[in-house]
Coordinates of C-alpha atoms (C1' of nucleotides) in Angstrom, one line a residue:
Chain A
X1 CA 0.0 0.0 0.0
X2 CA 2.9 2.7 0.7
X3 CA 3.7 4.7 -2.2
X4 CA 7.1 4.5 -1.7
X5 CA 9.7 2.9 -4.3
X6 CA 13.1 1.3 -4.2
X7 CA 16.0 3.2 -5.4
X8 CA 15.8 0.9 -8.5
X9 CA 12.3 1.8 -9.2
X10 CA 12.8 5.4 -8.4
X11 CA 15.7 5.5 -10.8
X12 CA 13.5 3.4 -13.3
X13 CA 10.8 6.4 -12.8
X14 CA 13.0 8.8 -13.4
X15 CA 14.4 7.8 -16.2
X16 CA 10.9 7.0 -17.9
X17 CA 9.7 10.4 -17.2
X18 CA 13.0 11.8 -19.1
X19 CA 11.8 9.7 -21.9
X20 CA 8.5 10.7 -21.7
X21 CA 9.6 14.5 -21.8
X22 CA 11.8 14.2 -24.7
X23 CA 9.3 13.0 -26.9
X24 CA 7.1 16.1 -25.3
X25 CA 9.3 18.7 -26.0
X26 CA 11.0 17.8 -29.3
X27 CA 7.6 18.7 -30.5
X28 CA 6.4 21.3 -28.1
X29 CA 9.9 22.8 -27.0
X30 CA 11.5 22.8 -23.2
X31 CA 9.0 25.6 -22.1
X32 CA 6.1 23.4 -24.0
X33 CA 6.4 20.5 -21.8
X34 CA 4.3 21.0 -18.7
X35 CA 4.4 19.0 -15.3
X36 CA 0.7 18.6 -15.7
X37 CA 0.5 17.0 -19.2
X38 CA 3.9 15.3 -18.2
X39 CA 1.7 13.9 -14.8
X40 CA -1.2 13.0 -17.1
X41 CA 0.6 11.2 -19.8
X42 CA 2.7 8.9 -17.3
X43 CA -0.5 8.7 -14.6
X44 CA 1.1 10.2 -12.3
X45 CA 0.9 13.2 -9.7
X46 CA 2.1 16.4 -10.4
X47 CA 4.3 16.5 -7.1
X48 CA 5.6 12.7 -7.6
X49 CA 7.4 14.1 -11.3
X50 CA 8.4 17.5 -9.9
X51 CA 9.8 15.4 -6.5
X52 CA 12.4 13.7 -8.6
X53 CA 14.0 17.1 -9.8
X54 CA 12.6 20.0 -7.7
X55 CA 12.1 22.7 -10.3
X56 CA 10.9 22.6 -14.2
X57 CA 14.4 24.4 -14.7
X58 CA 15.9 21.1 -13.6
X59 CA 14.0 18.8 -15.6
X60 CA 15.0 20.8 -18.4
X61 CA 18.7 20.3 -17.4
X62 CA 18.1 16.9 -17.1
X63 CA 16.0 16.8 -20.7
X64 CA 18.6 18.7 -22.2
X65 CA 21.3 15.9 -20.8
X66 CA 19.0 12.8 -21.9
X67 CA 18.6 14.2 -25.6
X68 CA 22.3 15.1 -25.6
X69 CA 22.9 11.1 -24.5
X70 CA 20.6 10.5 -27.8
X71 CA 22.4 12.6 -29.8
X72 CA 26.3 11.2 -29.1
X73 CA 24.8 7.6 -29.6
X74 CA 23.0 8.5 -33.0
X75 CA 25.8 11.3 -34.4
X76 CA 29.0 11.0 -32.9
X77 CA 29.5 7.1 -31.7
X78 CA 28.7 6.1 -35.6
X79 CA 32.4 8.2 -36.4
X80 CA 34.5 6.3 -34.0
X81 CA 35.7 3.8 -36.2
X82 CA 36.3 6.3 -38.8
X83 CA 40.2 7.6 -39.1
X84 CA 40.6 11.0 -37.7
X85 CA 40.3 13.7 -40.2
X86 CA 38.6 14.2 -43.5
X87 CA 37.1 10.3 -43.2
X88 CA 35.5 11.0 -39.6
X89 CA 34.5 14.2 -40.7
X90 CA 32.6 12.9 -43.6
X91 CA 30.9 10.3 -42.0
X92 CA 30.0 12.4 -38.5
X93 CA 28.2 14.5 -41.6
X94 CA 26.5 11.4 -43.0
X95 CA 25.1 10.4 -39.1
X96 CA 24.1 13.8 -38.7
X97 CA 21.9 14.2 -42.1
X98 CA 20.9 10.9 -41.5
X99 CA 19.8 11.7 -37.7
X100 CA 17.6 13.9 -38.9
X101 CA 16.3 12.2 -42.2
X102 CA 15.4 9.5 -40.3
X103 CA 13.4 12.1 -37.4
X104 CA 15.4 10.4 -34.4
X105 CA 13.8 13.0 -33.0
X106 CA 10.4 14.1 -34.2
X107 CA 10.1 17.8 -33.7
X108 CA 13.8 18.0 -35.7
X109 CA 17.2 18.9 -34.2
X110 CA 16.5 18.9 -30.0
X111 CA 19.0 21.2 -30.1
X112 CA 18.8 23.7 -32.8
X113 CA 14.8 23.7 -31.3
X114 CA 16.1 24.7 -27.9
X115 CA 18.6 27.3 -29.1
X116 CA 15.8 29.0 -30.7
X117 CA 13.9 28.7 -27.6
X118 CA 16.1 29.8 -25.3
X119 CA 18.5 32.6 -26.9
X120 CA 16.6 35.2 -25.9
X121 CA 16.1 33.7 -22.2
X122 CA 19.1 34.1 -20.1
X123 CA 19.7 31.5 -17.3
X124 CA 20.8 28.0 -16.9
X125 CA 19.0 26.2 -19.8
X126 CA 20.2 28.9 -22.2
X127 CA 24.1 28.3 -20.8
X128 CA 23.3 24.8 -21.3
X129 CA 22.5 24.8 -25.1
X130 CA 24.9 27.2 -26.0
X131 CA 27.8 25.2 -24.3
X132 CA 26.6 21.9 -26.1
X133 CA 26.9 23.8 -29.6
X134 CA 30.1 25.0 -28.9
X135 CA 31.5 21.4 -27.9
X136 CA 30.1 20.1 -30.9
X137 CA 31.2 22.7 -33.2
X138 CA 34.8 22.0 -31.5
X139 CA 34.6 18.3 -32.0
X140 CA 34.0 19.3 -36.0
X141 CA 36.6 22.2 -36.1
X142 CA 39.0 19.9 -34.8
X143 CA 38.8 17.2 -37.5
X144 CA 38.8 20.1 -39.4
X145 CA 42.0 21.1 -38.6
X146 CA 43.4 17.3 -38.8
X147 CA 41.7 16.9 -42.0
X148 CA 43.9 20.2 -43.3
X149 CA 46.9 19.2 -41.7
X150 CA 46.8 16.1 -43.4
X151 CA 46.5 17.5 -46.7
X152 CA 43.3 15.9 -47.3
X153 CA 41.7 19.3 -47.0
X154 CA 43.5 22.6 -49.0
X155 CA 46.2 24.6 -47.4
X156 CA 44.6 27.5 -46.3
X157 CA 41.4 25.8 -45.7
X158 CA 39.9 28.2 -42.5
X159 CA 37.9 25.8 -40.2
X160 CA 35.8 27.8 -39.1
X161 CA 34.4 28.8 -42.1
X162 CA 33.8 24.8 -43.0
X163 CA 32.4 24.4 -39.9
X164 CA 29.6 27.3 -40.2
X165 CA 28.7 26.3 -43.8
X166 CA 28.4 22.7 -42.2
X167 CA 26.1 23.9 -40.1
X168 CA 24.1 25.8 -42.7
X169 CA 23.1 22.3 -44.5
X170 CA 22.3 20.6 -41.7
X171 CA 20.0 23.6 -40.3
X172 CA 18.4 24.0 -43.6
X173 CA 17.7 20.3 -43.9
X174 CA 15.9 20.9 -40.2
X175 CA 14.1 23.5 -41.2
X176 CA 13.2 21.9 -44.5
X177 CA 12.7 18.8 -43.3
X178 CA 9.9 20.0 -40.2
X179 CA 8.6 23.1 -42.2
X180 CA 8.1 21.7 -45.5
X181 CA 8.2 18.0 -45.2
X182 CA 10.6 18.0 -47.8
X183 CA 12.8 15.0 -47.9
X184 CA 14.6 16.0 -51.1
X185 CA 16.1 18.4 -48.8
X186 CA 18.5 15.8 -47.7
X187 CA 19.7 15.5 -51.6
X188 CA 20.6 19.1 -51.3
X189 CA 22.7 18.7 -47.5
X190 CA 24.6 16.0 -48.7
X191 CA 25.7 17.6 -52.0
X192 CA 26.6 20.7 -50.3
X193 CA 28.6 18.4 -47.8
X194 CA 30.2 16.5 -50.7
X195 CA 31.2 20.3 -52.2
X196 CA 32.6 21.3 -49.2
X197 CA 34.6 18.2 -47.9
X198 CA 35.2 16.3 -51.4
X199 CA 34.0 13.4 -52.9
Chain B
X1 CA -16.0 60.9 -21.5
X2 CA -16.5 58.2 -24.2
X3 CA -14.1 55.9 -24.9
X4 CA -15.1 55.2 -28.4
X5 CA -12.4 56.3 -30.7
X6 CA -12.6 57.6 -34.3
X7 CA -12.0 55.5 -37.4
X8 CA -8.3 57.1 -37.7
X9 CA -7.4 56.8 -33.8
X10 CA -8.7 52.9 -34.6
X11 CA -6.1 52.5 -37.0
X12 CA -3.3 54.7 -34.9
X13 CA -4.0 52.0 -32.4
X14 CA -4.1 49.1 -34.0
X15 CA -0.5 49.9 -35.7
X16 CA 0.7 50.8 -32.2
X17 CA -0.5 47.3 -31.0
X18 CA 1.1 45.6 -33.9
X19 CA 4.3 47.1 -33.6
X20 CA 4.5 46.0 -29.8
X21 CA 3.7 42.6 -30.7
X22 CA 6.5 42.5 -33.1
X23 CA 9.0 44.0 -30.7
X24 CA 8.2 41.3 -28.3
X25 CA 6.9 38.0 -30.3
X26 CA 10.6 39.0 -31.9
X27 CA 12.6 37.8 -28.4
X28 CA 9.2 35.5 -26.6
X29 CA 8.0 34.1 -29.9
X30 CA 4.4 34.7 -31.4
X31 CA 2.8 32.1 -28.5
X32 CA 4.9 34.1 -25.7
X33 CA 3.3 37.1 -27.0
X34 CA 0.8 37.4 -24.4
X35 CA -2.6 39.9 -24.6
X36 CA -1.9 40.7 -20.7
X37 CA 1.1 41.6 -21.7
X38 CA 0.5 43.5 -24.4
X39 CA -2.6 45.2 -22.8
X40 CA -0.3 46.5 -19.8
X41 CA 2.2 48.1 -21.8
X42 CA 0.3 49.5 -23.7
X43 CA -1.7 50.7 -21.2
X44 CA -5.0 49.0 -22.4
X45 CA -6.9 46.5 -21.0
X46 CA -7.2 43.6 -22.6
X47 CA -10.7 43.1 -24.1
X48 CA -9.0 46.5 -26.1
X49 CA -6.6 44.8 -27.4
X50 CA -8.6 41.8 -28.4
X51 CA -11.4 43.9 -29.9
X52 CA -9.2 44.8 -33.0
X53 CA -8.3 41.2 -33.6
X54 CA -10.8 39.2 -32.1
X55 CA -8.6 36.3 -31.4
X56 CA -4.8 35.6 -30.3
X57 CA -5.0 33.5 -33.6
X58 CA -5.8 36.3 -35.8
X59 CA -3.6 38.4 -33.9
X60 CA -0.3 36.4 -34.4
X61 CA -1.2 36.7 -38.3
X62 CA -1.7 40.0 -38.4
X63 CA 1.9 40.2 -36.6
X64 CA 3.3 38.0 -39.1
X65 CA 1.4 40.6 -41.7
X66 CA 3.6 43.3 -40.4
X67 CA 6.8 41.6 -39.9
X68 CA 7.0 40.6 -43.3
X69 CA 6.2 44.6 -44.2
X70 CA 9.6 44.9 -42.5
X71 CA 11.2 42.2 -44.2
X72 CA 10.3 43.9 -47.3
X73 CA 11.4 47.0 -46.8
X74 CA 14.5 45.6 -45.2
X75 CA 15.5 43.2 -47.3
X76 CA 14.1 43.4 -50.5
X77 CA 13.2 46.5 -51.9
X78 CA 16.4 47.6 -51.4
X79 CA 18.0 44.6 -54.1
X80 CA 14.4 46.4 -56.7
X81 CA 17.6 48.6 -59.1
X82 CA 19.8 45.7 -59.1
X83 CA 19.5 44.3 -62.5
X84 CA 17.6 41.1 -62.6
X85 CA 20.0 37.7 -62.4
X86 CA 23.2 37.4 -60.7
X87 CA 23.8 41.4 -59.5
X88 CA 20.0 41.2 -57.5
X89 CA 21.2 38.3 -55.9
X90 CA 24.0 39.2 -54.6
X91 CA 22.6 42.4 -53.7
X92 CA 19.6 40.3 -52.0
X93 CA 22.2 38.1 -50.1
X94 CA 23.7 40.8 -48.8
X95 CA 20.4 42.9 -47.6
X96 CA 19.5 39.9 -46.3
X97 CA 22.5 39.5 -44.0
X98 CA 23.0 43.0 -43.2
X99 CA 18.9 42.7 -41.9
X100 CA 20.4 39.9 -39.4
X101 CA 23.9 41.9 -38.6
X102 CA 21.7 45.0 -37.4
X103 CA 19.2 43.3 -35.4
X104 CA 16.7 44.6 -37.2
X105 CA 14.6 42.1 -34.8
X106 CA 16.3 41.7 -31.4
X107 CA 15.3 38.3 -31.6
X108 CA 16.7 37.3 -34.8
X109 CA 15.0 36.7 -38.2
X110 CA 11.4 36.7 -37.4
X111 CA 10.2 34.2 -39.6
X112 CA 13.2 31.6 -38.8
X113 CA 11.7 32.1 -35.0
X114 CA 8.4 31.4 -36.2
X115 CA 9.1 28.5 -38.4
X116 CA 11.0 26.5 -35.6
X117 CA 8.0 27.5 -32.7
X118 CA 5.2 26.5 -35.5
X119 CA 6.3 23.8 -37.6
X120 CA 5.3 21.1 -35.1
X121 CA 1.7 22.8 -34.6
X122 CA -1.2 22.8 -37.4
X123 CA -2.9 25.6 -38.0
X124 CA -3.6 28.8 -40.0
X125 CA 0.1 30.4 -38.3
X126 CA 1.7 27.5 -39.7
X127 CA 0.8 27.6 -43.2
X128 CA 1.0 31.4 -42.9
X129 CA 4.6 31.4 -42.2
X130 CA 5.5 28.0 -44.6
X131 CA 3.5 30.3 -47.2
X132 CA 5.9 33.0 -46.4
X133 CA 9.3 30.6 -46.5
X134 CA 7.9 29.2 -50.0
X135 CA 7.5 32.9 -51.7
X136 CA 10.8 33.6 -50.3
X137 CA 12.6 30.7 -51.9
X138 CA 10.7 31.1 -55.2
X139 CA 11.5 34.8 -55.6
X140 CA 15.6 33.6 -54.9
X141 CA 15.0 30.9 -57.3
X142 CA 13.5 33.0 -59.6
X143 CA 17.2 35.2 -59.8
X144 CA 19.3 32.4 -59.4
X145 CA 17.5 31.1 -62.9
X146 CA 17.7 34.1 -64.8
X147 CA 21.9 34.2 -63.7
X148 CA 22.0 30.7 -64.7
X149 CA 20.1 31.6 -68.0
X150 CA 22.3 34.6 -68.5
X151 CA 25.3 32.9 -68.2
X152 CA 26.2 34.2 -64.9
X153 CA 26.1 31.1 -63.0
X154 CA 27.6 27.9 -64.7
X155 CA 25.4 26.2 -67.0
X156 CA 23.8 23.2 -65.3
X157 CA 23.6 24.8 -61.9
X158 CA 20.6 23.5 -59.8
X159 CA 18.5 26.5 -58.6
X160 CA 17.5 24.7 -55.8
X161 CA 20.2 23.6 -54.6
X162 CA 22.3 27.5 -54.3
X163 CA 19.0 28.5 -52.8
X164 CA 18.9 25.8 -50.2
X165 CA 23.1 26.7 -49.4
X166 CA 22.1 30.6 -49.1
X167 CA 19.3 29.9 -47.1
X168 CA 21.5 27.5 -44.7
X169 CA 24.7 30.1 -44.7
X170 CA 21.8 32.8 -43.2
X171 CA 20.5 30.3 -40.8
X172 CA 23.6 29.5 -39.2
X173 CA 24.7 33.2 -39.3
X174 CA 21.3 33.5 -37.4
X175 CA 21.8 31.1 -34.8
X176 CA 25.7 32.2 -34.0
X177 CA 24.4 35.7 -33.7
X178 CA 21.3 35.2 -31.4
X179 CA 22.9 31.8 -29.2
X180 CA 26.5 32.4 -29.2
X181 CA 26.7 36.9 -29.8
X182 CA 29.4 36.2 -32.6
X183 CA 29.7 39.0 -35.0
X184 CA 32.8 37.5 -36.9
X185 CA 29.6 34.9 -38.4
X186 CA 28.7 37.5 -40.4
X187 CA 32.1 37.3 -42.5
X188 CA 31.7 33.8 -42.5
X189 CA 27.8 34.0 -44.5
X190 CA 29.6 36.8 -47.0
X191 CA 32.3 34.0 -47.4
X192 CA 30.0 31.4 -48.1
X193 CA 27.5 33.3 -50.4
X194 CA 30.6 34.5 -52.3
X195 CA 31.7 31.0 -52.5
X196 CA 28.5 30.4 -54.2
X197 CA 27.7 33.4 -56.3
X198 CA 31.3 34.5 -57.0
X199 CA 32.9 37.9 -56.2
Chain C
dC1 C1' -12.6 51.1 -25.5
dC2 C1' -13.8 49.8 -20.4
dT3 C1' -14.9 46.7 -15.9
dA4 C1' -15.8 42.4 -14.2
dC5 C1' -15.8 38.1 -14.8
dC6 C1' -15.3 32.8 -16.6
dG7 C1' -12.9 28.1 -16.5
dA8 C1' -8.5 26.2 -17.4
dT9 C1' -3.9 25.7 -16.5
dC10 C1' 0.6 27.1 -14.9
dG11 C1' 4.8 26.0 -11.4
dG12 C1' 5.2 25.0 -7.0
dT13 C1' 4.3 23.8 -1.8
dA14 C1' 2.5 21.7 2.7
dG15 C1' 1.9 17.8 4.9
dG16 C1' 1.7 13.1 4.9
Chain D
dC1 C1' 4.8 8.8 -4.3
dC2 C1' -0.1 10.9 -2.9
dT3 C1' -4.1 14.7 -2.0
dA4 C1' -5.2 19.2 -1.5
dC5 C1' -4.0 23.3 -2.0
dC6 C1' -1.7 28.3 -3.3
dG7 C1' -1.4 32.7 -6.2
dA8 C1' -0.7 34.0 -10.9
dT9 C1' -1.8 34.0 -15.5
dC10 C1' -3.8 32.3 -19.7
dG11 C1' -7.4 33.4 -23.7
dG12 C1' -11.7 34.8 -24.0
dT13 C1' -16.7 36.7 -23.0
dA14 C1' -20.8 39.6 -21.2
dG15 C1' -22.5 43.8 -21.0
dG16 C1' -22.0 48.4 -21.4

DNA sequence: CCTACCGATCGGTAGG
DNA sequence: CCTACCGATCGGTAGG
């Protein structure tokens, strides 16, 4: 009769509400997702979700964290076998277009959702995003810079400047993916991946 | 003693209401855009404010009405005297990114924002603002045919496919400018539309 | 254009 | 993990 769990079972809650509210706000966004449809949907109380992280700020922390989990098993575990340089590069691209193609999550990007979210919001969640951009971007400018100093990339070539127009594909396939439904979009990403980083 | 208003003070206020909306929708997004909010700093209540729209639905339309005025003015009536093909295009690439460079919106290009809090959730704002994408990339389609036609662009150059990189080198100049403050993104778009469109 | 109100929902808390 | 609340705010309406 005692609603009590074991640590197992709490741990099991837990981790079946984070579920829950990815799905939740890959479509409706981190300020979308509500304790009370969150309660609802997993027949719950309001109080026992909120009791296993305090605040909504902190289950949006912890959101952020499980889709970033989600993220490194679908985009950047896939590269690992690749060698450093141009041929991780290419294929971290190919899991990244594919990621979305295949609507891993189904509102598009988690995180290019929450930037636009939360860049006008100061406070914890925004830090959060913009420090998980600015890992990944440094995870692409370095291969970058291995791919150049390998010559498989020209001399000269300015990583940063491959790594924004990476970017660019991969946000217009978002967009074009979730705004227009257009799947030819990914035609388009991967030829302007192919232009920048070779055949 | 009568607050009934003439037809002209009618229209002085519903601009006045519009503009607000569009300075704060901009940063909180069209659902953020709240009519308590409104109503209090504009010193209205907020059956005033409602009684020119009638909804919050019609309201966010008539936002996105006025937004895209802006947009117009900003970004392309100024490319109108550039000859048709290759010079409006460039001319249009660079409007277009000099709209984003001077914040034009605090909040970053309006209908990007709107596009990413909308695409997940049917309805008349939705198709409003895909409508608004679609014109967009036709009319940039429309120049990038008559360069290609004219010579300017290599023969068997896929419309489609320049538009899609432009559109993608604005979205990530967006996104570094609003998430991460970087001004030095801005080079990086001229560098990639140049890469495109030639010097 | 106002006051006064409606039901619904928000995040969060008290107390168990 | 629950019930039972709290004050605030939401979009919208009635009636003037």
């Amino acid at each position: 009769m005692s609603p009590r769990r074991s640590v197992a079972e709490a741990l099991g809650t837990r981790a079946a509400i984070l579920d829950r509210s990815v799905a939740i706000a890959s479509v409706e966004g981190l300020e979308g997702l509500t304790i009370g449809r969150l309660a609802a949907e997993l027949g719950m109380s309001k109080s026992g979700v909120l009791g296993h992280f305090g605040s909504k700020e902190t289950l949006q922390l912890a959101v952020l964290d499980r889709a970033g989990q989600i993220f490194r098993a679908e985009v950047w575990e896939p590269a690992l076998p690749a060698a450093p340089g141009l041929a991780r590069l290419r294929v971290l691209c190919e899991a990244w277009i594919s990621y979305l193609e295949r609507g891993v999550f189904p509102g598009g990007c988690f995180f290019v959702a929450a930037a636009h979210e939360f860049d006008g919001r100061p406070g914890a969640v925004r830090d959060a995003v913009e420090a998980r951009f600015d890992a990944w971007r440094g995870r692409l400018a370095k291969e970058t810079r291995r791919a150049v100093a390998a010559g498989e990339l020209p001399a000269g070539t300015d990583p940063d400047q491959v790594v924004f127009e990476l970017l660019g594909a991969v946000m217009a396939l978002n967009h074009a993916l979730q705004l227009h439904g257009d799947h030819r979009a990914a035609a388009h990403a991967r030829h302007a991946v192919r232009a920048r980083l070779g055949a």
